[in-house]
CSV table of C-alpha atoms in Angstrom, one decimal:
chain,number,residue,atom,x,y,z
A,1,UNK,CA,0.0,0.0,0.0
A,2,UNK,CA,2.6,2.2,0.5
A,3,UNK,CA,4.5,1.6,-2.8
A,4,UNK,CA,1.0,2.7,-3.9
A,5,UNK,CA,1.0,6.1,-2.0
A,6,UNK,CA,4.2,6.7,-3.4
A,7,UNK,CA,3.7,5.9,-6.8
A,8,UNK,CA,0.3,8.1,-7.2
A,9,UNK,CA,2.0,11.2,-4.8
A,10,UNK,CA,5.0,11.5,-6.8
A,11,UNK,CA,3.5,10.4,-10.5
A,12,UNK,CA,5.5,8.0,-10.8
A,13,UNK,CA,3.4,6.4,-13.6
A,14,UNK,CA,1.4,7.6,-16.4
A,15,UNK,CA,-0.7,5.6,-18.8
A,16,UNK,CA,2.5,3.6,-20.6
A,17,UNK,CA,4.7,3.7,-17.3
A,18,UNK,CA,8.2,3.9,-17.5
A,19,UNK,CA,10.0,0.9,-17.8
A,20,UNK,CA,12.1,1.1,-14.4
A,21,UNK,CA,8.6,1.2,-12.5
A,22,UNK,CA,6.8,-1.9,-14.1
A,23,UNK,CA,9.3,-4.6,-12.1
A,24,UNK,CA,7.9,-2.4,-9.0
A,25,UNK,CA,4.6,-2.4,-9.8
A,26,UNK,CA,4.4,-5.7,-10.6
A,27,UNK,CA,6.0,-6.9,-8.0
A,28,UNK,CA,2.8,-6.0,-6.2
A,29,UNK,CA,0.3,-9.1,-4.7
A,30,UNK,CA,-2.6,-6.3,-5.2
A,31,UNK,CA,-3.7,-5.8,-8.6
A,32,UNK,CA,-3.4,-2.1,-9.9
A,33,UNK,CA,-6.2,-0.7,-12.9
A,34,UNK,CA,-5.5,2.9,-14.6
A,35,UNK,CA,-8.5,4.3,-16.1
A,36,UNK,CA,-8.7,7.8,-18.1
A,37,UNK,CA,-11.9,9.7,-17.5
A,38,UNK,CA,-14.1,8.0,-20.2
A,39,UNK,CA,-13.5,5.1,-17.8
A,40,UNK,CA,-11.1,3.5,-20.4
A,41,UNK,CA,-8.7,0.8,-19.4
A,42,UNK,CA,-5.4,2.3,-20.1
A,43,UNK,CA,-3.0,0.4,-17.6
A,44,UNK,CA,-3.2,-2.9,-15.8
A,45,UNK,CA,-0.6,-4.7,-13.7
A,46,UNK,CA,0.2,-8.1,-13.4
A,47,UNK,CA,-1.6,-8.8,-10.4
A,48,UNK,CA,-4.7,-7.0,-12.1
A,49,UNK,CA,-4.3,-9.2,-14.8
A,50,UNK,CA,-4.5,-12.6,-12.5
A,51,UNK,CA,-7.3,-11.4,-10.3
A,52,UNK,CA,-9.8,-10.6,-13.4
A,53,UNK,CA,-8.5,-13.7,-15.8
A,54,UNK,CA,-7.3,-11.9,-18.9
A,55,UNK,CA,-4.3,-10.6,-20.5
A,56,UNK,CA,-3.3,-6.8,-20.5
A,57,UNK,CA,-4.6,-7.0,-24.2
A,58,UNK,CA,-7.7,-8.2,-24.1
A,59,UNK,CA,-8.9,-5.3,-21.5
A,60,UNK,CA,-6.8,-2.4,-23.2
A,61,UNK,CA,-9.3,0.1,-24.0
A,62,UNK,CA,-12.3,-1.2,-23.1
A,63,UNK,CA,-14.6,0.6,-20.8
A,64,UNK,CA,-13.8,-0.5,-17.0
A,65,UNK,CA,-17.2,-0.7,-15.8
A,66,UNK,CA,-18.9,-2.6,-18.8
A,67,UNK,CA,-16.4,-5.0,-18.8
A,68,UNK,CA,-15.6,-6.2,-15.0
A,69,UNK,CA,-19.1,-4.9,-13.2
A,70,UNK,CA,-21.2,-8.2,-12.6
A,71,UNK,CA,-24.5,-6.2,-12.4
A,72,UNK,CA,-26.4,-2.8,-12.5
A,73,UNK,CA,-25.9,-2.1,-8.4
A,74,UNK,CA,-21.8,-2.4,-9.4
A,75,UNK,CA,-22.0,-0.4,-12.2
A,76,UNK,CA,-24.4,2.9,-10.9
A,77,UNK,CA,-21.8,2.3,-7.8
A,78,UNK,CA,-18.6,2.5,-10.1
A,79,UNK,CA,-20.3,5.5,-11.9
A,80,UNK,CA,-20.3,7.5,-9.0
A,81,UNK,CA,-17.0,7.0,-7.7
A,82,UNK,CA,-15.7,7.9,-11.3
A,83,UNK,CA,-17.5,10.9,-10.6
A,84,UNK,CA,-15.3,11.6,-6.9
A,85,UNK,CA,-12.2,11.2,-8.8
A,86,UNK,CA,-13.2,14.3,-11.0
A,87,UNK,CA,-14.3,16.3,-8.2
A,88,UNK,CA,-10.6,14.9,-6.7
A,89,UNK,CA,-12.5,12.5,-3.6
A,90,UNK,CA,-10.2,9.1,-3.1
A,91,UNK,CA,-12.8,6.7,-1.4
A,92,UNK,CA,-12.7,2.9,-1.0
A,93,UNK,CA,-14.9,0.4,-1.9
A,94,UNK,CA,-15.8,-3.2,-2.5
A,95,UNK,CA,-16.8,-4.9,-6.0
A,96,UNK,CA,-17.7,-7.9,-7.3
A,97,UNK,CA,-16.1,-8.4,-10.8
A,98,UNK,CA,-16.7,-11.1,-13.7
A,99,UNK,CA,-14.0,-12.4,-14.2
A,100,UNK,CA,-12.8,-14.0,-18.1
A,101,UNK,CA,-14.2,-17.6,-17.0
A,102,UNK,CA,-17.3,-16.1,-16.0
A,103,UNK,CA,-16.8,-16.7,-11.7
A,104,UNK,CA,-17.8,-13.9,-9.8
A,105,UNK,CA,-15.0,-12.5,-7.3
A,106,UNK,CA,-15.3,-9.8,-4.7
A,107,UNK,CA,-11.8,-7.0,-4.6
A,108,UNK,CA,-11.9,-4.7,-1.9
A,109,UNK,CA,-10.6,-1.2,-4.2
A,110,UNK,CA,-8.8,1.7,-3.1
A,111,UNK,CA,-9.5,4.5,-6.0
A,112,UNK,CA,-7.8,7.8,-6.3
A,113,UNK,CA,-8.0,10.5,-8.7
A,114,UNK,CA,-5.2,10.4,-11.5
A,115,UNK,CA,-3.1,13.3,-12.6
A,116,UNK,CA,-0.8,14.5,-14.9
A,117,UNK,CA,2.6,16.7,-13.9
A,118,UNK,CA,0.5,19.8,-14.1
A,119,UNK,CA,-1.9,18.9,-11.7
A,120,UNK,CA,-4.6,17.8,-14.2
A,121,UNK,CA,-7.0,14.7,-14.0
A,122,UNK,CA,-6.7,12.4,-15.9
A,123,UNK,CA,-8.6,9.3,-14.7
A,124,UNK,CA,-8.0,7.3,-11.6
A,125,UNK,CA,-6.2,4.9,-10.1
A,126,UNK,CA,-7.1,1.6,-8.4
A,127,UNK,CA,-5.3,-0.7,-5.7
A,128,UNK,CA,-7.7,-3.8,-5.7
A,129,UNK,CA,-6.9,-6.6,-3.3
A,130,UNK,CA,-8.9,-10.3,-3.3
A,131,UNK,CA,-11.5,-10.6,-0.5
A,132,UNK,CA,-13.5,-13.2,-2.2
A,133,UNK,CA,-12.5,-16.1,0.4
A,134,UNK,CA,-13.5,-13.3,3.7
A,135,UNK,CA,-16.8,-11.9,1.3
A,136,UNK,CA,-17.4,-16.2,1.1
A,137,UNK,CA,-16.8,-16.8,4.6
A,138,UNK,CA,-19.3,-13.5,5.6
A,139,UNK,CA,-22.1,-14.5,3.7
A,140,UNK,CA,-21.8,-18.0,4.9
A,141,UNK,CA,-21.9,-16.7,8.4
A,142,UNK,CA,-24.7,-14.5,7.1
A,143,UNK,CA,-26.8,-17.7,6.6
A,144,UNK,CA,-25.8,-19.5,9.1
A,145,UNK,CA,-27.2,-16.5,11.4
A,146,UNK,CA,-30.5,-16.2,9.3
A,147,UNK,CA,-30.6,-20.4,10.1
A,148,UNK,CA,-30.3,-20.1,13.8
A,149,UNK,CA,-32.4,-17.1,13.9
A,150,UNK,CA,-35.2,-19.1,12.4
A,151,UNK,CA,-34.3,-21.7,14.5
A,152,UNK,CA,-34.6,-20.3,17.8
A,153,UNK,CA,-37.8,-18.1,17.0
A,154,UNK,CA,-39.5,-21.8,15.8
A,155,UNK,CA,-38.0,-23.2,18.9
A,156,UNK,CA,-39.6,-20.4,21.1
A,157,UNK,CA,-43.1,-20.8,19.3
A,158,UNK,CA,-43.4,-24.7,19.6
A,159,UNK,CA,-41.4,-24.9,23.4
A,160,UNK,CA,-44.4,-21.8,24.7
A,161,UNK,CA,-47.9,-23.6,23.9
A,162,UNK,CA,-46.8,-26.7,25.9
A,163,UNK,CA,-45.4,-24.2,28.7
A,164,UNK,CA,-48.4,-22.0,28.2
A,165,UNK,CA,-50.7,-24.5,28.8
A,166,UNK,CA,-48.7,-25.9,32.1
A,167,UNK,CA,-49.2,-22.7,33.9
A,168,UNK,CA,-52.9,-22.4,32.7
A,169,UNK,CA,-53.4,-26.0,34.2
A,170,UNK,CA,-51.3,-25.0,37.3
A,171,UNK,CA,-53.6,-21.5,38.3
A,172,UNK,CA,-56.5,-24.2,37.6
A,173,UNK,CA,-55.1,-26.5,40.2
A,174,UNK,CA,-54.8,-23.8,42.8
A,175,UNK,CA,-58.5,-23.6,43.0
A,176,UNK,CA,-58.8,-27.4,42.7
A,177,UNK,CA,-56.6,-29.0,44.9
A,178,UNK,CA,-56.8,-28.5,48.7
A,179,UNK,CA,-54.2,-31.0,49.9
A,180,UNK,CA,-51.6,-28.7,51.1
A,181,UNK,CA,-48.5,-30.7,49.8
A,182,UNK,CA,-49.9,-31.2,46.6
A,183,UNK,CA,-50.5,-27.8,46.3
A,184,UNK,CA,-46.8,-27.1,47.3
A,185,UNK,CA,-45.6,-29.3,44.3
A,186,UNK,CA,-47.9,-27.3,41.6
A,187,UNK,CA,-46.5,-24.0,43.2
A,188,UNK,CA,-43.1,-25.4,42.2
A,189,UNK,CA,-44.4,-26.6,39.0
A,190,UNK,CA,-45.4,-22.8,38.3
A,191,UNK,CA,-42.1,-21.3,39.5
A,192,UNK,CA,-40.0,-23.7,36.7
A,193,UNK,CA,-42.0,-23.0,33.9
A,194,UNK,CA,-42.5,-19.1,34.5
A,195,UNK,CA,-38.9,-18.9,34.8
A,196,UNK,CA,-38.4,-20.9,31.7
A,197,UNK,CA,-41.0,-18.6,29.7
A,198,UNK,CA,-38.5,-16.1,30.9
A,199,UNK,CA,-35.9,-17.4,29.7
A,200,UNK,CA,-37.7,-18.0,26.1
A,201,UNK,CA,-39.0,-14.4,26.3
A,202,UNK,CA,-35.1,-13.1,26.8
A,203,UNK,CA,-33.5,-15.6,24.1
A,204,UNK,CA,-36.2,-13.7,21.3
A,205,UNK,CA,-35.3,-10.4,22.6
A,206,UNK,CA,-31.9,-10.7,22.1
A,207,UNK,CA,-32.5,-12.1,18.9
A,208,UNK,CA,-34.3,-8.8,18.4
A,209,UNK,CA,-31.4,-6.9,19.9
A,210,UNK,CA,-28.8,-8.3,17.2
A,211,UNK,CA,-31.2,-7.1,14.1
A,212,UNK,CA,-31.2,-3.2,15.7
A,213,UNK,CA,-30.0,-0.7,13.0
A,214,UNK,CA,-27.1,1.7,15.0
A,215,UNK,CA,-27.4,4.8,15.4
A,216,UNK,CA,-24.5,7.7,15.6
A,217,UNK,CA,-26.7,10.6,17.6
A,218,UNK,CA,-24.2,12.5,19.7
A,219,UNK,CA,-25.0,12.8,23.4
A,220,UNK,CA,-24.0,15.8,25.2
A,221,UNK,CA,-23.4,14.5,28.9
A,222,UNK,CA,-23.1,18.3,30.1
A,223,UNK,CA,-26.2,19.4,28.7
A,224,UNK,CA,-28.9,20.4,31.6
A,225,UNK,CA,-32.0,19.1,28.9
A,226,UNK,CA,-30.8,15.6,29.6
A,227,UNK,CA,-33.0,13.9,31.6
């Protein structure tokens, strides 16, 4: 990452880069994609090359977003960050790309505006490293949430008839029952399953907990509104 600070602080490169920088910049694991501002491929590094399939050739020229973005969410998101680079905003970013054998792959990008010695830009610049194996492992963990989350909800359902109707049968047997030790035994009867309802009640709620959206609202401690 830092041989990629340096190389877009200093302009090290321009669209056919000099050839005492391409043994440094493809010495690079992350792959590297120079665009102009028509969003035409003008530079691709060797890493580039073996994260998206094809040859340096094949993409040379070709228009950046039609030819990686896998659908129209990519490609209105691409649009805008070719947008920041004229207006000079570096952002970051993930992307999933089609790659020449058709697989889908997730790179996590690091774009910044592209510029000639005077200053001018010219297009952008992209550092794009694989995360397809984390993006893999997230949505995996993704469903196995959404399993256990139906899971425990079903659970909750089918485990509070049965209790429901053992506490319903237990206020019954108050009024029924006179022998005083019985009535002991259906007392602890009620205790168990009104603390296991409990428990049932607080295993959804912090089911509910985990789906709550957060929120950044800044609290001022000192303030005398505060209640």
């Amino acid at each position: 990452i830092m041989t990629f600070v340096a190389i877009s602080k200093y302009h090290m490169l321009d669209f056919s880069p000099k050839h005492q920088w391409e043994d440094i910049v493809n010495s690079m694991g992350e792959g590297i994609l120079i665009v102009n501002n028509n969003d035409e491929i003008k530079y691709a590094n060797d890493a580039f090359c073996k994260l998206s399939g094809y040859e340096f050739f094949e993409m040379e020229g070709k228009n950046a977003t039609l030819f990686f973005a896998s659908d129209t969410n990519n490609k209105e998101m691409v649009q805008t960050r070719i947008e920041d680079r004229k207006q000079n905003i570096s952002s970051q970013y993930e992307i999933q790309i089609t790659t020449k054998n058709g697989d889908k792959k997730w790179l996590l990008v690091g774009g910044s505006p592209y510029k000639d010695k005077d200053g001018r830009g010219i297009g952008s610049i992209g550092i794009h490293a694989d995360i397809n194996d984390r993006k893999i492992a997230e949505q995996n963990l993704i469903s196995s949430n959404n399993e256990l989350e139906i899971f425990v909800y079903k659970a909750s359902h089918d485990l509070r008839g049965p209790l429901a109707s053992i506490i319903g049968l237990v206020n019954v047997s108050n009024y029924e029952i006179k022998d005083v030790v019985a009535k002991e035994y259906m007392n602890m009867i009620g205790v168990s399953t009104q603390k296991l309802d409990h428990t049932l009640k607080e295993l959804v709620k912090t089911m509910k907990i985990k789906d709550t959206s957060r929120f950044d609202d800044l609290i001022d401690f000192n303030s005398k509104d505060q209640a």
